[in-house]
Structures are given as structure tokens and as C-alpha cells.
GROMACS .gro file of C-alpha atoms in nm:
model
  343
    1VAL     CA    1  13.142 -13.965  -0.679
    2ASP     CA    2  13.081 -13.754  -0.369
    3VAL     CA    3  13.203 -13.397  -0.424
    4ALA     CA    4  13.272 -13.148  -0.146
    5ALA     CA    5  13.234 -12.805  -0.304
    6GLU     CA    6  13.121 -12.463  -0.194
    7SER     CA    7  12.872 -12.405  -0.475
    8GLY     CA    8  12.691 -12.574  -0.759
    9ALA     CA    9  12.923 -12.403  -1.007
   10ASP     CA   10  13.222 -12.573  -0.841
   11VAL     CA   11  13.051 -12.911  -0.875
   12ARG     CA   12  12.982 -12.856  -1.245
   13VAL     CA   13  13.339 -12.755  -1.320
   14TYR     CA   14  13.485 -13.045  -1.123
   15ALA     CA   15  13.249 -13.305  -1.270
   16ARG     CA   16  13.301 -13.194  -1.631
   17ASP     CA   17  13.678 -13.183  -1.585
   18LEU     CA   18  13.676 -13.527  -1.426
   19VAL     CA   19  13.466 -13.689  -1.700
   20SER     CA   20  13.661 -13.532  -1.986
   21GLY     CA   21  13.988 -13.613  -1.810
   22LEU     CA   22  13.905 -13.982  -1.795
   23ILE     CA   23  13.838 -13.987  -2.169
   24ASP     CA   24  14.157 -13.795  -2.244
   25ALA     CA   25  14.358 -14.032  -2.025
   26ALA     CA   26  14.214 -14.334  -2.203
   27THR     CA   27  14.271 -14.215  -2.561
   28SER     CA   28  14.374 -13.913  -2.763
   29THR     CA   29  14.159 -14.003  -3.065
   30SER     CA   30  13.813 -14.020  -2.908
   31ARG     CA   31  13.531 -13.857  -3.104
   32TRP     CA   32  13.302 -13.851  -2.803
   33VAL     CA   33  13.138 -13.513  -2.728
   34LEU     CA   34  13.074 -13.399  -2.371
   35LEU     CA   35  12.712 -13.283  -2.368
   36GLU     CA   36  12.600 -12.965  -2.195
   37GLY     CA   37  12.386 -13.033  -1.888
   38GLU     CA   38  12.400 -13.188  -1.546
   39ALA     CA   39  12.208 -13.389  -1.288
   40VAL     CA   40  12.304 -13.322  -0.926
   41PHE     CA   41  12.189 -13.488  -0.605
   42SER     CA   42  12.218 -13.260  -0.303
   43ASP     CA   43  12.031 -13.225   0.026
   44ASP     CA   44  11.819 -13.530  -0.057
   45ARG     CA   45  11.697 -13.373  -0.382
   46TRP     CA   46  11.774 -13.411  -0.749
   47TRP     CA   47  11.820 -13.098  -0.958
   48GLY     CA   48  12.004 -12.981  -1.267
   49SER     CA   49  11.924 -12.912  -1.630
   50LEU     CA   50  11.613 -13.030  -1.815
   51GLY     CA   51  11.824 -13.243  -2.046
   52PHE     CA   52  12.159 -13.281  -2.218
   53ASP     CA   53  12.245 -13.095  -2.537
   54ASN     CA   54  12.520 -13.143  -2.792
   55PRO     CA   55  12.727 -12.821  -2.793
   56GLU     CA   56  12.834 -12.881  -3.154
   57GLU     CA   57  12.470 -12.896  -3.267
   58PHE     CA   58  12.392 -12.586  -3.061
   59ALA     CA   59  12.679 -12.394  -3.222
   60ARG     CA   60  12.566 -12.506  -3.568
   61ALA     CA   61  12.208 -12.400  -3.495
   62ARG     CA   62  12.330 -12.056  -3.387
   63ARG     CA   63  12.505 -12.012  -3.721
   64GLU     CA   64  12.197 -12.106  -3.921
   65PHE     CA   65  11.934 -11.846  -3.999
   66ASP     CA   66  11.563 -11.885  -4.060
   67PRO     CA   67  11.411 -11.572  -4.222
   68HIS     CA   68  11.077 -11.652  -4.057
   69SER     CA   69  11.231 -11.594  -3.715
   70ASP     CA   70  11.371 -11.250  -3.801
   71ARG     CA   71  11.210 -10.971  -3.598
   72THR     CA   72  11.355 -10.669  -3.781
   73GLU     CA   73  11.023 -10.560  -3.928
   74GLY     CA   74  10.853 -10.558  -3.590
   75ALA     CA   75  11.149 -10.383  -3.428
   76LEU     CA   76  11.136 -10.105  -3.686
   77ALA     CA   77  10.763 -10.066  -3.632
   78ASN     CA   78  10.822 -10.030  -3.258
   79LEU     CA   79  11.109  -9.781  -3.293
   80ASP     CA   80  11.000  -9.449  -3.145
   81GLU     CA   81  10.940  -9.201  -3.427
   82ARG     CA   82  11.085  -8.926  -3.210
   83PHE     CA   83  11.421  -9.103  -3.217
   84ILE     CA   84  11.410  -9.112  -3.596
   85HIS     CA   85  11.341  -8.738  -3.614
   86HIS     CA   86  11.613  -8.659  -3.360
   87LEU     CA   87  11.864  -8.868  -3.552
   88VAL     CA   88  11.775  -8.704  -3.884
   89ASP     CA   89  11.795  -8.360  -3.725
   90GLY     CA   90  12.147  -8.428  -3.602
   91SER     CA   91  12.077  -8.469  -3.231
   92GLN     CA   92  12.402  -8.542  -3.047
   93GLN     CA   93  12.218  -8.750  -2.788
   94ALA     CA   94  12.059  -8.968  -3.057
   95ALA     CA   95  12.392  -9.008  -3.238
   96THR     CA   96  12.562  -9.110  -2.912
   97ALA     CA   97  12.288  -9.362  -2.836
   98LEU     CA   98  12.325  -9.510  -3.183
   99ALA     CA   99  12.704  -9.529  -3.144
  100GLU     CA  100  12.657  -9.723  -2.819
  101ARG     CA  101  12.420  -9.967  -2.990
  102ARG     CA  102  12.674 -10.025  -3.267
  103TRP     CA  103  12.945 -10.077  -3.007
  104HIS     CA  104  12.727 -10.334  -2.834
  105LYS     CA  105  12.669 -10.518  -3.164
  106ALA     CA  106  13.042 -10.518  -3.236
  107VAL     CA  107  13.115 -10.658  -2.890
  108ALA     CA  108  12.859 -10.936  -2.943
  109SER     CA  109  13.039 -11.045  -3.261
  110SER     CA  110  13.367 -11.103  -3.075
  111ASP     CA  111  13.473 -11.468  -3.061
  112ASP     CA  112  13.638 -11.431  -2.719
  113PRO     CA  113  13.394 -11.438  -2.423
  114ALA     CA  114  13.650 -11.271  -2.195
  115GLN     CA  115  13.679 -10.982  -2.439
  116ARG     CA  116  13.301 -10.954  -2.451
  117VAL     CA  117  13.298 -10.917  -2.073
  118ALA     CA  118  13.569 -10.650  -2.074
  119LEU     CA  119  13.420 -10.453  -2.364
  120SER     CA  120  13.066 -10.471  -2.224
  121MET     CA  121  13.199 -10.311  -1.907
  122ARG     CA  122  13.296 -10.007  -2.111
  123VAL     CA  123  12.929  -9.931  -2.181
  124LEU     CA  124  12.857  -9.929  -1.808
  125GLU     CA  125  13.160  -9.714  -1.731
  126ARG     CA  126  13.054  -9.453  -1.987
  127ALA     CA  127  12.689  -9.438  -1.884
  128LEU     CA  128  12.685  -9.470  -1.505
  129PRO     CA  129  12.817  -9.202  -1.267
  130VAL     CA  130  13.087  -9.298  -1.020
  131SER     CA  131  13.149  -9.068  -0.725
  132ARG     CA  132  13.520  -9.119  -0.675
  133ALA     CA  133  13.541  -8.836  -0.423
  134ALA     CA  134  13.288  -9.014  -0.201
  135GLY     CA  135  13.465  -9.347  -0.239
  136GLY     CA  136  13.214  -9.481  -0.488
  137SER     CA  137  13.282  -9.742  -0.754
  138LEU     CA  138  13.130  -9.879  -1.071
  139ARG     CA  139  13.005 -10.171  -0.865
  140ASP     CA  140  12.809  -9.930  -0.641
  141SER     CA  141  12.653  -9.758  -0.943
  142CYS     CA  142  12.551 -10.089  -1.103
  143GLU     CA  143  12.386 -10.199  -0.780
  144ARG     CA  144  12.204  -9.868  -0.745
  145TYR     CA  145  12.069  -9.836  -1.097
  146LEU     CA  146  12.045 -10.193  -1.229
  147MET     CA  147  12.010 -10.447  -0.947
  148ASP     CA  148  11.646 -10.401  -0.847
  149GLU     CA  149  11.510 -10.443  -1.197
  150TRP     CA  150  11.748 -10.732  -1.272
  151SER     CA  151  11.634 -10.920  -0.963
  152SER     CA  152  11.268 -10.861  -1.043
  153ASP     CA  153  11.324 -10.983  -1.399
  154ALA     CA  154  11.509 -11.287  -1.265
  155LEU     CA  155  11.212 -11.377  -1.047
  156ALA     CA  156  10.978 -11.338  -1.344
  157ASP     CA  157  11.213 -11.561  -1.547
  158ASP     CA  158  11.194 -11.828  -1.273
  159LEU     CA  159  10.816 -11.825  -1.296
  160ARG     CA  160  10.807 -11.817  -1.675
  161ASP     CA  161  11.047 -12.110  -1.710
  162ALA     CA  162  10.847 -12.316  -1.461
  163ALA     CA  163  10.526 -12.252  -1.654
  164TRP     CA  164  10.666 -12.291  -2.006
  165TYR     CA  165  10.845 -12.620  -1.945
  166SER     CA  166  10.554 -12.765  -1.748
  167LEU     CA  167  10.255 -12.694  -1.972
  168GLY     CA  168  10.332 -12.990  -2.197
  169MET     CA  169  10.303 -13.225  -1.897
  170PHE     CA  170   9.940 -13.148  -1.822
  171ARG     CA  171   9.808 -13.377  -2.094
  172ARG     CA  172   9.978 -13.668  -1.917
  173SER     CA  173   9.765 -13.597  -1.611
  174GLY     CA  174   9.444 -13.632  -1.812
  175MET     CA  175   9.377 -13.267  -1.893
  176SER     CA  176   9.171 -13.226  -2.208
  177GLN     CA  177   9.313 -13.050  -2.512
  178ALA     CA  178   9.057 -12.773  -2.476
  179ASP     CA  179   9.145 -12.710  -2.109
  180HIS     CA  180   9.515 -12.722  -2.195
  181ASN     CA  181   9.471 -12.464  -2.472
  182THR     CA  182   9.272 -12.237  -2.240
  183LEU     CA  183   9.538 -12.257  -1.969
  184PHE     CA  184   9.818 -12.192  -2.217
  185ALA     CA  185   9.640 -11.890  -2.368
  186SER     CA  186   9.570 -11.744  -2.024
  187VAL     CA  187   9.937 -11.758  -1.918
  188PHE     CA  188  10.105 -11.712  -2.259
  189PRO     CA  189   9.865 -11.515  -2.483
  190SER     CA  190   9.976 -11.504  -2.844
  191LYS     CA  191  10.103 -11.177  -2.990
  192GLY     CA  192  10.021 -11.302  -3.340
  193ASP     CA  193  10.378 -11.311  -3.473
  194LEU     CA  194  10.503 -11.648  -3.345
  195SER     CA  195  10.576 -11.490  -3.007
  196PHE     CA  196  10.392 -11.477  -2.676
  197ASP     CA  197  10.333 -11.247  -2.383
  198PHE     CA  198  10.368 -11.375  -2.027
  199ARG     CA  199  10.105 -11.293  -1.765
  200VAL     CA  200  10.271 -11.330  -1.427
  201ARG     CA  201   9.961 -11.250  -1.224
  202THR     CA  202   9.756 -11.519  -1.398
  203LEU     CA  203  10.033 -11.773  -1.341
  204ILE     CA  204  10.060 -11.694  -0.970
  205GLU     CA  205   9.685 -11.735  -0.931
  206ARG     CA  206   9.688 -12.069  -1.114
  207LEU     CA  207  10.009 -12.212  -0.965
  208PRO     CA  208   9.849 -12.426  -0.690
  209ASP     CA  209   9.626 -12.604  -0.942
  210MET     CA  210   9.913 -12.639  -1.188
  211VAL     CA  211  10.134 -12.807  -0.927
  212ASN     CA  212   9.867 -13.069  -0.864
  213ALA     CA  213   9.818 -13.127  -1.237
  214VAL     CA  214  10.179 -13.227  -1.315
  215PRO     CA  215  10.305 -13.579  -1.234
  216GLU     CA  216  10.500 -13.588  -0.910
  217PHE     CA  217  10.876 -13.659  -0.906
  218THR     CA  218  10.924 -13.497  -1.249
  219MET     CA  219  11.154 -13.202  -1.311
  220GLN     CA  220  10.853 -12.996  -1.417
  221HIS     CA  221  10.673 -13.072  -1.091
  222ARG     CA  222  10.978 -12.961  -0.894
  223MET     CA  223  11.001 -12.637  -1.090
  224LEU     CA  224  10.633 -12.556  -1.037
  225ARG     CA  225  10.650 -12.652  -0.669
  226ASP     CA  226  10.951 -12.425  -0.614
  227ALA     CA  227  10.785 -12.141  -0.808
  228ALA     CA  228  10.468 -12.172  -0.599
  229ALA     CA  229  10.673 -12.165  -0.279
  230ALA     CA  230  10.864 -11.856  -0.396
  231VAL     CA  231  10.545 -11.649  -0.441
  232ALA     CA  232  10.330 -11.803  -0.166
  233ASP     CA  233  10.333 -11.477   0.028
  234ALA     CA  234  10.502 -11.137   0.034
  235GLU     CA  235  10.775 -11.247   0.274
  236ARG     CA  236  10.883 -11.532   0.046
  237VAL     CA  237  10.885 -11.305  -0.257
  238LEU     CA  238  11.113 -11.067  -0.071
  239GLY     CA  239  11.334 -11.360   0.021
  240ARG     CA  240  11.363 -11.470  -0.343
  241LEU     CA  241  11.437 -11.113  -0.454
  242SER     CA  242  11.708 -11.091  -0.187
  243ALA     CA  243  11.860 -11.414  -0.318
  244HIS     CA  244  11.866 -11.269  -0.669
  245ASP     CA  245  12.025 -10.950  -0.531
  246SER     CA  246  12.305 -11.166  -0.393
  247GLU     CA  247  12.337 -11.340  -0.729
  248PHE     CA  248  12.360 -11.000  -0.900
  249ARG     CA  249  12.642 -10.891  -0.670
  250ARG     CA  250  12.826 -11.220  -0.716
  251LEU     CA  251  12.806 -11.211  -1.097
  252LEU     CA  252  12.900 -10.843  -1.107
  253ALA     CA  253  13.206 -10.901  -0.887
  254ARG     CA  254  13.304 -11.195  -1.104
  255GLY     CA  255  13.266 -10.988  -1.422
  256ILE     CA  256  13.478 -10.705  -1.280
  257ARG     CA  257  13.753 -10.950  -1.186
  258GLN     CA  258  13.752 -11.100  -1.534
  259ARG     CA  259  13.760 -10.752  -1.691
  260ASN     CA  260  14.058 -10.661  -1.475
  261ALA     CA  261  14.234 -10.982  -1.577
  262VAL     CA  262  14.186 -10.899  -1.946
  263VAL     CA  263  14.303 -10.540  -1.903
  264HIS     CA  264  14.618 -10.642  -1.715
  265GLY     CA  265  14.700 -10.936  -1.940
  266ALA     CA  266  14.634 -11.201  -1.677
  267ALA     CA  267  14.487 -11.540  -1.761
  268THR     CA  268  14.111 -11.591  -1.742
  269VAL     CA  269  13.928 -11.913  -1.667
  270PRO     CA  270  13.682 -12.002  -1.947
  271ALA     CA  271  13.441 -12.177  -1.709
  272VAL     CA  272  13.428 -11.867  -1.487
  273VAL     CA  273  13.394 -11.629  -1.782
  274GLY     CA  274  13.108 -11.839  -1.911
  275THR     CA  275  12.909 -11.784  -1.593
  276CYS     CA  276  12.927 -11.403  -1.601
  277GLU     CA  277  12.949 -11.320  -1.973
  278PRO     CA  278  12.571 -11.335  -2.045
  279PHE     CA  279  12.512 -11.129  -1.732
  280MET     CA  280  12.754 -10.851  -1.829
  281VAL     CA  281  12.632 -10.842  -2.190
  282GLY     CA  282  12.275 -10.821  -2.061
  283LEU     CA  283  12.354 -10.525  -1.835
  284SER     CA  284  12.518 -10.335  -2.118
  285ALA     CA  285  12.221 -10.411  -2.345
  286ARG     CA  286  11.989 -10.262  -2.083
  287ILE     CA  287  12.195  -9.942  -2.066
  288VAL     CA  288  12.204  -9.917  -2.446
  289ALA     CA  289  11.825  -9.958  -2.469
  290GLU     CA  290  11.777  -9.693  -2.200
  291GLY     CA  291  12.002  -9.459  -2.397
  292ILE     CA  292  11.787  -9.492  -2.709
  293ALA     CA  293  11.466  -9.446  -2.510
  294ALA     CA  294  11.609  -9.140  -2.335
  295ALA     CA  295  11.718  -8.991  -2.667
  296SER     CA  296  11.368  -9.046  -2.805
  297GLU     CA  297  11.222  -8.844  -2.518
  298SER     CA  298  11.507  -8.590  -2.504
  299GLN     CA  299  11.557  -8.702  -2.146
  300ASP     CA  300  11.862  -8.770  -1.933
  301VAL     CA  301  11.943  -9.141  -1.904
  302LEU     CA  302  12.014  -9.119  -1.532
  303ARG     CA  303  11.677  -8.957  -1.472
  304ARG     CA  304  11.507  -9.254  -1.638
  305LEU     CA  305  11.712  -9.497  -1.433
  306GLU     CA  306  11.634  -9.312  -1.110
  307ARG     CA  307  11.261  -9.316  -1.183
  308ALA     CA  308  11.273  -9.686  -1.258
  309ARG     CA  309  11.471  -9.754  -0.942
  310ALA     CA  310  11.216  -9.563  -0.735
  311ALA     CA  311  10.938  -9.772  -0.891
  312TRP     CA  312  11.106 -10.104  -0.808
  313LEU     CA  313  11.172  -9.983  -0.453
  314ARG     CA  314  10.802  -9.897  -0.421
  315GLN     CA  315  10.719 -10.251  -0.524
  316ARG     CA  316  10.939 -10.396  -0.251
  317GLU     CA  317  10.794 -10.158   0.005
  318SER     CA  318  10.447 -10.271  -0.099
  319LEU     CA  319  10.554 -10.631  -0.034
  320ARG     CA  320  10.689 -10.535   0.307
  321ARG     CA  321  10.346 -10.392   0.387
  322GLY     CA  322  10.197 -10.731   0.306
  323SER     CA  323  10.053 -10.682  -0.042
  324ARG     CA  324   9.962 -11.000  -0.223
  325PRO     CA  325  10.238 -11.117  -0.460
  326GLU     CA  326  10.008 -11.127  -0.764
  327HIS     CA  327   9.945 -10.754  -0.717
  328VAL     CA  328  10.315 -10.673  -0.722
  329VAL     CA  329  10.523 -10.930  -0.914
  330GLY     CA  330  10.515 -10.851  -1.285
  331ALA     CA  331  10.303 -10.540  -1.234
  332GLY     CA  332  10.539 -10.338  -1.452
  333SER     CA  333  10.759 -10.049  -1.355
  334LEU     CA  334  10.475  -9.873  -1.167
  335LEU     CA  335  10.621  -9.533  -1.249
  336ASP     CA  336  10.298  -9.346  -1.175
  337GLU     CA  337  10.156  -9.513  -0.866
  338PRO     CA  338  10.232  -9.799  -0.625
  339PRO     CA  339  10.055 -10.134  -0.662
  340PRO     CA  340   9.720 -10.183  -0.486
  341ASP     CA  341   9.713 -10.300  -0.124
  342ASP     CA  342   9.478 -10.560   0.013
  343ALA     CA  343   9.323 -10.326   0.268
   0.00000   0.00000   0.00000
């Protein structure tokens, strides 16, 4: 079926509604389950998800718990001792940061995604300044303090996903087990606790060879090819960051509209809520984490956010001056100095 839609999200909603509608029209007793996932053909290219998943099995897996996957012990070990002392000593800043973390946990336990969006917005409203006198808004504050890092993280996620889902394909191209293990360890070095780090610079340096090592016309080859194109030079990195900036603004606007609908008792659209709920929860989690870090250092949260923003802006300026992407992407917050140039 040819679909004329303005965005990929519109196509997904239409296609899923069409498929489920045909089943509903045929029978009211069907036990068929509509899997999560899609395959879309657009602009002479195939794209979509890496597979199709049963949402019932996914929900069941989320309810199950494996003690081996619990990270509480490591999280406690990494908790700043200064925060512990401040909390014991009755610091108001530490107590407020803890209250925000508990609020965030309570929001996450809500069964209604629309409520999670609305309640997550509260964390942002409490933490970020809004200059009403100057015509400012919460949207302006979110863009100022959160967008640059979110877009940089989104680019890193693009690269990480391309690498992670493609490494298993190298053996099919004839790569030896030893070479495969070496490549994996160079990009995803083990942290020793069933988790891995991700070395963006190493990946960018190895991307051209990795593209050639994966069978053509596979989803993994497409992901690696697109990742290599995105970081081929500084101008393309800036272009991808700009695209993620636009995505940030779009998801933020969507989340604000859904919050307003909840507050005023208007109906929300589950498919639309589903696209912005992880985004809004993620932004509030970032603010909560910054609050705990600021309390540990007896520092103002906004000062931390301003320093981080300045660092991300320095990274983009370094790209505009022509620095090589591997020297900038994934280089950290660069709070002390800008990334090296190629001069």
C-alpha cells in the first residue's frame, strides 16, 4: 500500500492501524498479536527496525527480574561520599536532590504514559529558570541547558547502535574469531561486570574498514554506511547534530502539548505519547542526576549546566574550525579545555 504521509511516524501509525483494523473487521475473537517493528520502503531504500518483537513477551520480560543484572552494588560504590556526608549532616540541598530522585522513581512507576510525561515536566519546571519578564518559556530553558548534550548523546547512540548490531556480522565475511574479538574489545572494552564501555574515537577510525567487512544489502551494512557518512568530516557531523537539535525541539514541543492536554483534561493520543514519553523521562532523569552531583559538590545546579553547555558549544566551534570528528565526537564534556585541532 502506498502511503502519503509527512513523516515516518505518520506511516507507522497508519500502517499499524490499518493492519489491526483488518483483523478487527474480520473477527472479534482473534488471538493474533501485532508485533512491534516495521519495514518501510522510501526514496528507493529499505529501512525500519532490526526485527519484529512480541509486545506481550517484552512486557513479561520487563516484569521478570534477574538478580545477576542488578547494578545496585556498583551504584552505591560510585555514589559520591560527599553526598552521603551532606545528607547525614542535614543539608537542605542534598535532601531536595533526594526528594527529586524519589519523585522521579514514583513517576516511573505510573502505569499511564501520559501521566509520566506530565509529571516528568514538573522536574524541569522546578529546576530550570524561566524568564517570564523577558518572554522566556520552559521550552527556551530546555533548549539552552539540555539540547546540546542531548544531541551529542544522540549522535553517539547512532554510532554505538551501528557498531553493536553489526559486530556479529563480521564472522560471515570471513573474519577470524581472534580478529573479531580484538575488534570488539577495541570498540567495546569490558568493564568486568557484564557491562561495556564504548570508545567512539576508535569506532570512527575503524568505520571504513567495518563497512567493507559487513555483507552488502544487510540492515547492519546500511547502519554502518550511514554512521560512516555522518562522521566523514566536521561539516557532516555538524549536519547530524543539527538534525538531532531539530528532533529535540520536535519531541519537546510534543511533550509540552501532551502535558497541557493532561493538565486541562483533554484527550491524549497513545501513539503520540509513546513517541515523546521516553524523551521527557530522560530529560527529567538528567536534571535529577545533575541535582545529586551538584549537592555532592555544594554547587549550584545551574552553574553545572552552564559549564556543560559551554563545553558542548566549544566542541561545535571546534568542528566549525575543521577539527577531525574523532577528536571531538565522544571526547567528553571538555570542561577544562577545547579538543585538539589538526593544525
